[in-house]
Amino acid sequence: MSFLLSGSVRKVAHSFSISSFSSARTFITTSTRSGPAALRVYQNRLWDTIYHTAQWGAIPEGGVKRLTLTAEDNSVREWFRETTKKYGCTVKDDAMGNMFAVRPGQNNSLAPISIAGVEIFKVLHENKIDTFAPYAVVNWTNEEGLRFDIGMLGSGVWGGQVELQKAYDHQDADGKFFKDELQHIGFLGDVEESHKANPLSAHFELHIEQGPVLEDTKQAMITRANEIALEFGGLATVGVINSEPQSPGTVPGKTVLSIDLCHLDNPTLDKMFETAKQDFNKIAAESKVEVDVVEIWKSLGAKFHPD
């Protein structure tokens, strides 16, 4: 769930993102002497892959800044396509630019199972392992929602939670439309952007988020967002702070904040949001400024399958 603040003080975005997981029966079968117990991920090779792809979007002070639908994103997409093809995959792009690299299995009438990353393709390939169902790795478009501020946008359209046209019409901070940028890098695919037309049997995500460190600004709304998260046993992240007119000697006339609120329990998340709105309006009144709180995105929590 996400919301923005706007006005003389601008809006806070709170977004709630819990990945949905499904479970499936064991899908690895053997066609050679190498069995599942013999399989292993090679840590050094995995790190080599990470550092190799980090060249696209590397920043001088360390780290990577690779925004979706940019030249850097295009480069790593092309790497993903060519690399997965080496391991027997077919790669298809849907109308959101989501990339599905699929390695055939013994029963290709089944929808693929998706988990983790390219390293698993390598391990299966070098051990001559045939999976029962096809195996897939998916590159979702705008998953984190940094450039286009709806998180899990590509997967959200695929899952039926976001309308395709809404995604196409969404603009980044420079006013560029999502669809135009998707066409610009050449990844507007012809596969239907739907879990019904392009299904997965089960999908698992190994997920780590890292971003730049937010300095301690001691602003009341940022502090209150953290307090609300602690009170309800949830999480809060202030990911964007923009002020206008961006002049060192001028007191900003407008500030935009994005706040991401997270809680596994959906009713509790709603309470966090309502509390934030009430408290931010109170803080604004005390500071004699106006504030608007706009929810820009919401994703409901999902629990693991009991199996």
Coordinates of C-alpha atoms in Angstrom, one line a residue:
M1 CA 0.0 0.0 0.0
S2 CA 1.4 3.4 -0.9
F3 CA 0.4 7.0 -0.3
L4 CA 1.8 10.4 -1.1
L5 CA 1.7 13.7 0.8
S6 CA 1.1 16.9 -1.2
G7 CA 0.4 20.5 -0.6
S8 CA 2.5 22.9 1.3
V9 CA 3.8 19.7 2.7
R10 CA 3.5 16.9 0.2
K11 CA 2.2 13.4 0.4
V12 CA 3.4 10.4 1.9
A13 CA 3.2 7.2 0.0
H14 CA 2.7 4.0 1.9
S15 CA 3.0 0.8 0.1
F16 CA 2.5 -2.7 1.5
S17 CA 4.2 -5.5 -0.4
I18 CA 4.1 -9.1 0.7
S19 CA 5.0 -11.6 -2.0
S20 CA 2.6 -14.4 -2.7
F21 CA 4.0 -17.9 -2.6
S22 CA 2.6 -21.2 -3.8
S23 CA 3.9 -24.6 -3.2
A24 CA 4.2 -27.6 -5.5
R25 CA 5.2 -31.2 -5.3
T26 CA 8.9 -32.1 -5.8
F27 CA 9.6 -31.4 -9.4
I28 CA 13.2 -32.6 -9.9
T29 CA 13.7 -36.0 -11.4
T30 CA 16.9 -37.5 -12.6
S31 CA 17.9 -38.6 -16.0
T32 CA 21.6 -39.3 -15.1
R33 CA 23.6 -40.4 -12.1
S34 CA 23.4 -36.9 -10.7
G35 CA 20.5 -36.7 -8.3
P36 CA 18.9 -33.7 -6.5
A37 CA 21.2 -34.4 -3.5
A38 CA 24.2 -33.8 -5.6
L39 CA 23.1 -30.4 -6.8
R40 CA 24.8 -27.3 -5.5
V41 CA 24.9 -23.6 -6.2
Y42 CA 28.5 -22.4 -6.7
Q43 CA 28.9 -19.4 -4.5
N44 CA 31.8 -17.9 -6.3
R45 CA 30.1 -18.2 -9.7
L46 CA 27.0 -16.6 -8.3
W47 CA 29.0 -13.7 -7.0
D48 CA 30.7 -13.4 -10.4
T49 CA 27.3 -13.2 -12.1
I50 CA 26.2 -10.5 -9.6
Y51 CA 29.3 -8.4 -10.2
H52 CA 29.1 -8.9 -13.9
T53 CA 25.6 -7.6 -14.2
A54 CA 26.4 -4.8 -11.7
Q55 CA 28.4 -3.1 -14.5
W56 CA 25.1 -1.8 -15.9
G57 CA 24.2 1.0 -13.6
A58 CA 27.3 1.0 -11.5
I59 CA 27.8 4.3 -9.6
P60 CA 31.3 5.7 -8.7
E61 CA 30.8 5.6 -4.9
G62 CA 29.8 1.9 -5.1
G63 CA 26.5 0.2 -5.6
V64 CA 24.1 0.0 -8.5
K65 CA 21.4 2.4 -9.7
R66 CA 19.6 0.7 -12.6
L67 CA 16.1 2.1 -13.1
T68 CA 13.5 0.3 -15.1
L69 CA 13.2 0.9 -18.9
T70 CA 16.5 2.8 -19.2
A71 CA 19.6 2.0 -21.3
E72 CA 21.1 0.1 -18.4
D73 CA 18.0 -1.9 -17.9
N74 CA 18.0 -2.7 -21.6
S75 CA 21.6 -4.0 -21.4
V76 CA 21.0 -6.3 -18.5
R77 CA 17.7 -7.6 -20.2
E78 CA 19.7 -8.5 -23.3
W79 CA 22.3 -10.3 -21.1
F80 CA 19.4 -12.2 -19.4
R81 CA 18.0 -13.2 -22.7
E82 CA 21.3 -14.4 -24.2
T83 CA 22.5 -16.1 -21.1
T84 CA 19.3 -18.1 -20.4
K85 CA 19.2 -19.3 -24.1
K86 CA 22.6 -20.9 -23.5
Y87 CA 21.0 -23.2 -21.0
G88 CA 18.2 -24.4 -23.2
C89 CA 15.6 -21.7 -22.4
T90 CA 13.1 -20.0 -24.6
V91 CA 12.5 -16.4 -23.7
K92 CA 9.2 -14.5 -24.2
D93 CA 8.3 -10.9 -23.4
D94 CA 4.8 -10.0 -22.5
A95 CA 3.0 -6.7 -23.1
M96 CA 4.4 -5.2 -19.8
G97 CA 8.0 -6.1 -20.7
N98 CA 8.0 -9.0 -18.2
M99 CA 10.5 -11.6 -19.4
F100 CA 9.8 -15.3 -19.0
A101 CA 12.9 -17.6 -19.5
V102 CA 11.5 -21.1 -19.6
R103 CA 13.6 -24.3 -19.6
P104 CA 11.5 -27.3 -20.9
G105 CA 10.7 -30.2 -18.6
Q106 CA 9.5 -33.8 -19.0
N107 CA 5.8 -32.7 -19.1
N108 CA 5.6 -29.4 -21.0
S109 CA 1.8 -29.4 -20.8
L110 CA 2.2 -28.1 -17.3
A111 CA 2.7 -24.5 -16.5
P112 CA 6.3 -23.6 -15.5
I113 CA 7.5 -23.4 -11.9
S114 CA 9.4 -20.2 -11.2
I115 CA 12.1 -19.8 -8.5
A116 CA 15.2 -17.8 -7.8
G117 CA 17.6 -17.1 -10.7
V118 CA 19.9 -17.9 -13.5
E119 CA 22.3 -19.9 -11.4
I120 CA 19.7 -22.7 -11.0
F121 CA 19.5 -22.9 -14.8
K122 CA 23.3 -23.4 -14.8
V123 CA 23.2 -26.1 -12.1
L124 CA 20.4 -28.0 -13.8
H125 CA 22.1 -27.8 -17.2
E126 CA 25.6 -28.9 -16.1
N127 CA 24.1 -31.9 -14.2
K128 CA 21.9 -32.9 -17.1
I129 CA 18.8 -32.7 -14.8
D130 CA 15.4 -32.9 -16.4
T131 CA 12.7 -31.3 -14.2
F132 CA 9.2 -32.9 -14.4
A133 CA 7.5 -29.5 -15.1
P134 CA 9.1 -26.7 -17.0
Y135 CA 11.2 -24.4 -14.9
A136 CA 11.2 -20.6 -15.3
V137 CA 12.9 -17.5 -14.2
V138 CA 11.0 -14.2 -14.5
N139 CA 12.3 -10.7 -14.9
W140 CA 9.4 -8.5 -13.7
T141 CA 9.3 -4.9 -15.0
N142 CA 9.3 -2.1 -12.4
E143 CA 9.1 -4.5 -9.5
E144 CA 10.4 -2.1 -6.8
G145 CA 8.5 0.9 -8.2
L146 CA 11.4 3.4 -8.0
R147 CA 11.1 5.1 -11.4
F148 CA 7.3 4.5 -11.9
D149 CA 5.9 4.8 -8.4
I150 CA 3.6 1.8 -8.4
G151 CA 5.5 -1.1 -6.9
M152 CA 5.2 -4.6 -8.4
L153 CA 3.8 -3.0 -11.5
G154 CA 4.7 -5.7 -14.0
S155 CA 3.7 -8.6 -11.8
G156 CA 0.7 -6.7 -10.7
V157 CA -0.7 -6.5 -14.2
W158 CA 0.2 -10.1 -14.8
G159 CA -1.6 -11.1 -11.6
G160 CA -4.7 -9.1 -12.5
Q161 CA -4.3 -6.5 -9.7
V162 CA -3.4 -3.5 -12.0
E163 CA -5.1 -2.6 -15.2
L164 CA -2.8 -2.6 -18.3
Q165 CA -3.9 0.8 -19.5
K166 CA -3.3 2.3 -16.0
A167 CA 0.2 0.9 -16.1
Y168 CA 0.7 2.3 -19.7
D169 CA -0.5 5.7 -18.7
H170 CA 1.6 6.0 -15.6
Q171 CA 4.4 8.7 -15.7
D172 CA 7.7 8.9 -14.1
A173 CA 9.0 12.1 -12.4
D174 CA 10.0 13.5 -15.8
G175 CA 6.6 13.0 -17.3
K176 CA 7.6 10.1 -19.5
F177 CA 4.9 7.5 -20.0
F178 CA 5.5 3.8 -19.1
K179 CA 4.4 2.5 -22.5
D180 CA 6.5 4.9 -24.4
E181 CA 9.6 4.0 -22.5
L182 CA 8.8 0.3 -22.9
Q183 CA 8.6 0.8 -26.6
H184 CA 11.8 2.9 -26.6
I185 CA 14.0 0.0 -25.3
G186 CA 12.3 -2.5 -27.5
F187 CA 10.6 -4.7 -24.9
L188 CA 6.9 -4.2 -25.6
G189 CA 6.2 -7.9 -26.1
D190 CA 3.4 -9.6 -27.9
V191 CA 2.6 -12.2 -25.2
E192 CA -0.6 -11.5 -23.2
E193 CA 0.2 -9.9 -19.8
S194 CA -2.0 -12.3 -17.8
H195 CA -1.5 -15.2 -15.4
K196 CA -4.4 -16.9 -17.2
A197 CA -2.9 -16.7 -20.6
N198 CA 0.7 -17.2 -19.5
P199 CA 0.4 -19.1 -16.2
L200 CA 2.9 -20.4 -13.7
S201 CA 2.2 -23.5 -11.6
A202 CA 4.0 -22.0 -8.6
H203 CA 6.4 -19.2 -8.0
F204 CA 8.8 -18.4 -5.2
E205 CA 10.8 -15.2 -4.7
L206 CA 14.1 -14.9 -2.8
H207 CA 13.8 -11.2 -2.0
I208 CA 16.3 -8.6 -0.7
E209 CA 15.7 -4.9 -0.9
Q210 CA 18.5 -2.4 -0.4
G211 CA 18.5 1.3 -1.1
P212 CA 20.4 4.5 -0.2
V213 CA 20.6 5.4 3.4
L214 CA 18.1 8.1 4.5
E215 CA 19.8 10.6 6.6
D216 CA 18.2 11.6 9.9
T217 CA 16.2 14.7 9.0
K218 CA 14.4 14.9 12.3
Q219 CA 11.2 15.9 10.5
A220 CA 8.1 15.2 12.5
M221 CA 6.2 13.2 9.8
I222 CA 9.2 11.0 9.1
T223 CA 9.6 10.4 12.9
R224 CA 5.9 9.7 13.3
A225 CA 5.9 7.2 10.5
N226 CA 8.6 5.2 12.3
E227 CA 6.7 5.4 15.6
I228 CA 3.5 4.2 13.9
A229 CA 5.3 1.2 12.5
L230 CA 6.7 0.3 16.0
E231 CA 3.4 0.8 17.7
F232 CA 1.6 -1.7 15.3
G233 CA 4.5 -4.1 14.9
G234 CA 4.9 -3.2 11.2
L235 CA 7.4 -1.5 9.0
A236 CA 7.7 2.0 7.5
T237 CA 10.1 3.3 4.9
V238 CA 10.5 6.9 3.7
G239 CA 11.9 6.3 0.2
V240 CA 11.4 9.6 -1.5
I241 CA 11.8 13.2 -0.3
N242 CA 11.5 16.0 -2.9
S243 CA 11.2 19.7 -2.2
E244 CA 10.4 22.6 -4.5
P245 CA 11.9 24.8 -5.8
Q246 CA 15.2 23.0 -5.0
S247 CA 17.1 26.2 -4.1
P248 CA 19.7 26.2 -1.3
G249 CA 18.6 29.6 0.0
T250 CA 14.8 29.2 -0.4
V251 CA 12.4 27.7 2.1
P252 CA 10.5 25.0 0.1
G253 CA 7.0 25.8 -0.7
K254 CA 6.1 22.2 -1.3
T255 CA 7.6 18.9 -0.2
V256 CA 6.7 15.5 -1.5
L257 CA 7.3 12.4 0.7
S258 CA 6.7 8.8 -0.1
I259 CA 6.1 6.4 2.7
D260 CA 5.8 2.6 2.5
L261 CA 3.9 1.0 5.3
C262 CA 4.0 -2.8 5.7
H263 CA 2.2 -5.3 7.9
L264 CA 1.2 -8.9 7.2
D265 CA -2.3 -8.4 8.7
N266 CA -4.4 -6.4 6.3
P267 CA -6.8 -4.8 8.9
T268 CA -3.8 -3.7 10.9
L269 CA -2.2 -2.2 7.8
D270 CA -5.4 -0.2 7.2
K271 CA -5.2 1.1 10.8
M272 CA -1.6 2.1 10.3
F273 CA -2.7 4.1 7.3
E274 CA -5.6 5.8 9.0
T275 CA -3.4 6.6 12.0
A276 CA -0.8 8.1 9.7
K277 CA -3.4 10.3 7.9
Q278 CA -4.8 11.6 11.2
D279 CA -1.4 12.3 12.7
F280 CA 0.0 13.9 9.6
N281 CA -3.0 16.3 9.4
K282 CA -2.4 17.2 13.1
I283 CA 1.3 17.8 12.5
A284 CA 0.4 20.0 9.5
A285 CA -2.1 22.0 11.4
E286 CA 0.4 22.6 14.2
S287 CA 3.0 23.8 11.6
K288 CA 0.4 25.9 9.8
V289 CA 0.8 24.1 6.5
E290 CA -1.5 22.1 4.3
V291 CA -1.0 18.4 3.7
D292 CA -2.7 15.9 1.4
V293 CA -2.3 12.2 1.9
V294 CA -3.0 10.1 -1.2
E295 CA -2.9 6.3 -1.3
I296 CA -1.1 5.5 -4.6
W297 CA -0.8 1.7 -4.3
K298 CA -1.8 -1.2 -2.1
S299 CA -1.0 -4.9 -2.1
L300 CA -2.7 -7.2 0.3
G301 CA -0.7 -9.6 2.5
A302 CA -0.5 -13.3 1.6
K303 CA 0.4 -16.2 3.9
F304 CA 2.4 -19.3 3.0
H305 CA 0.6 -22.4 1.8
P306 CA 0.3 -24.8 4.8
D307 CA 2.4 -27.3 3.0

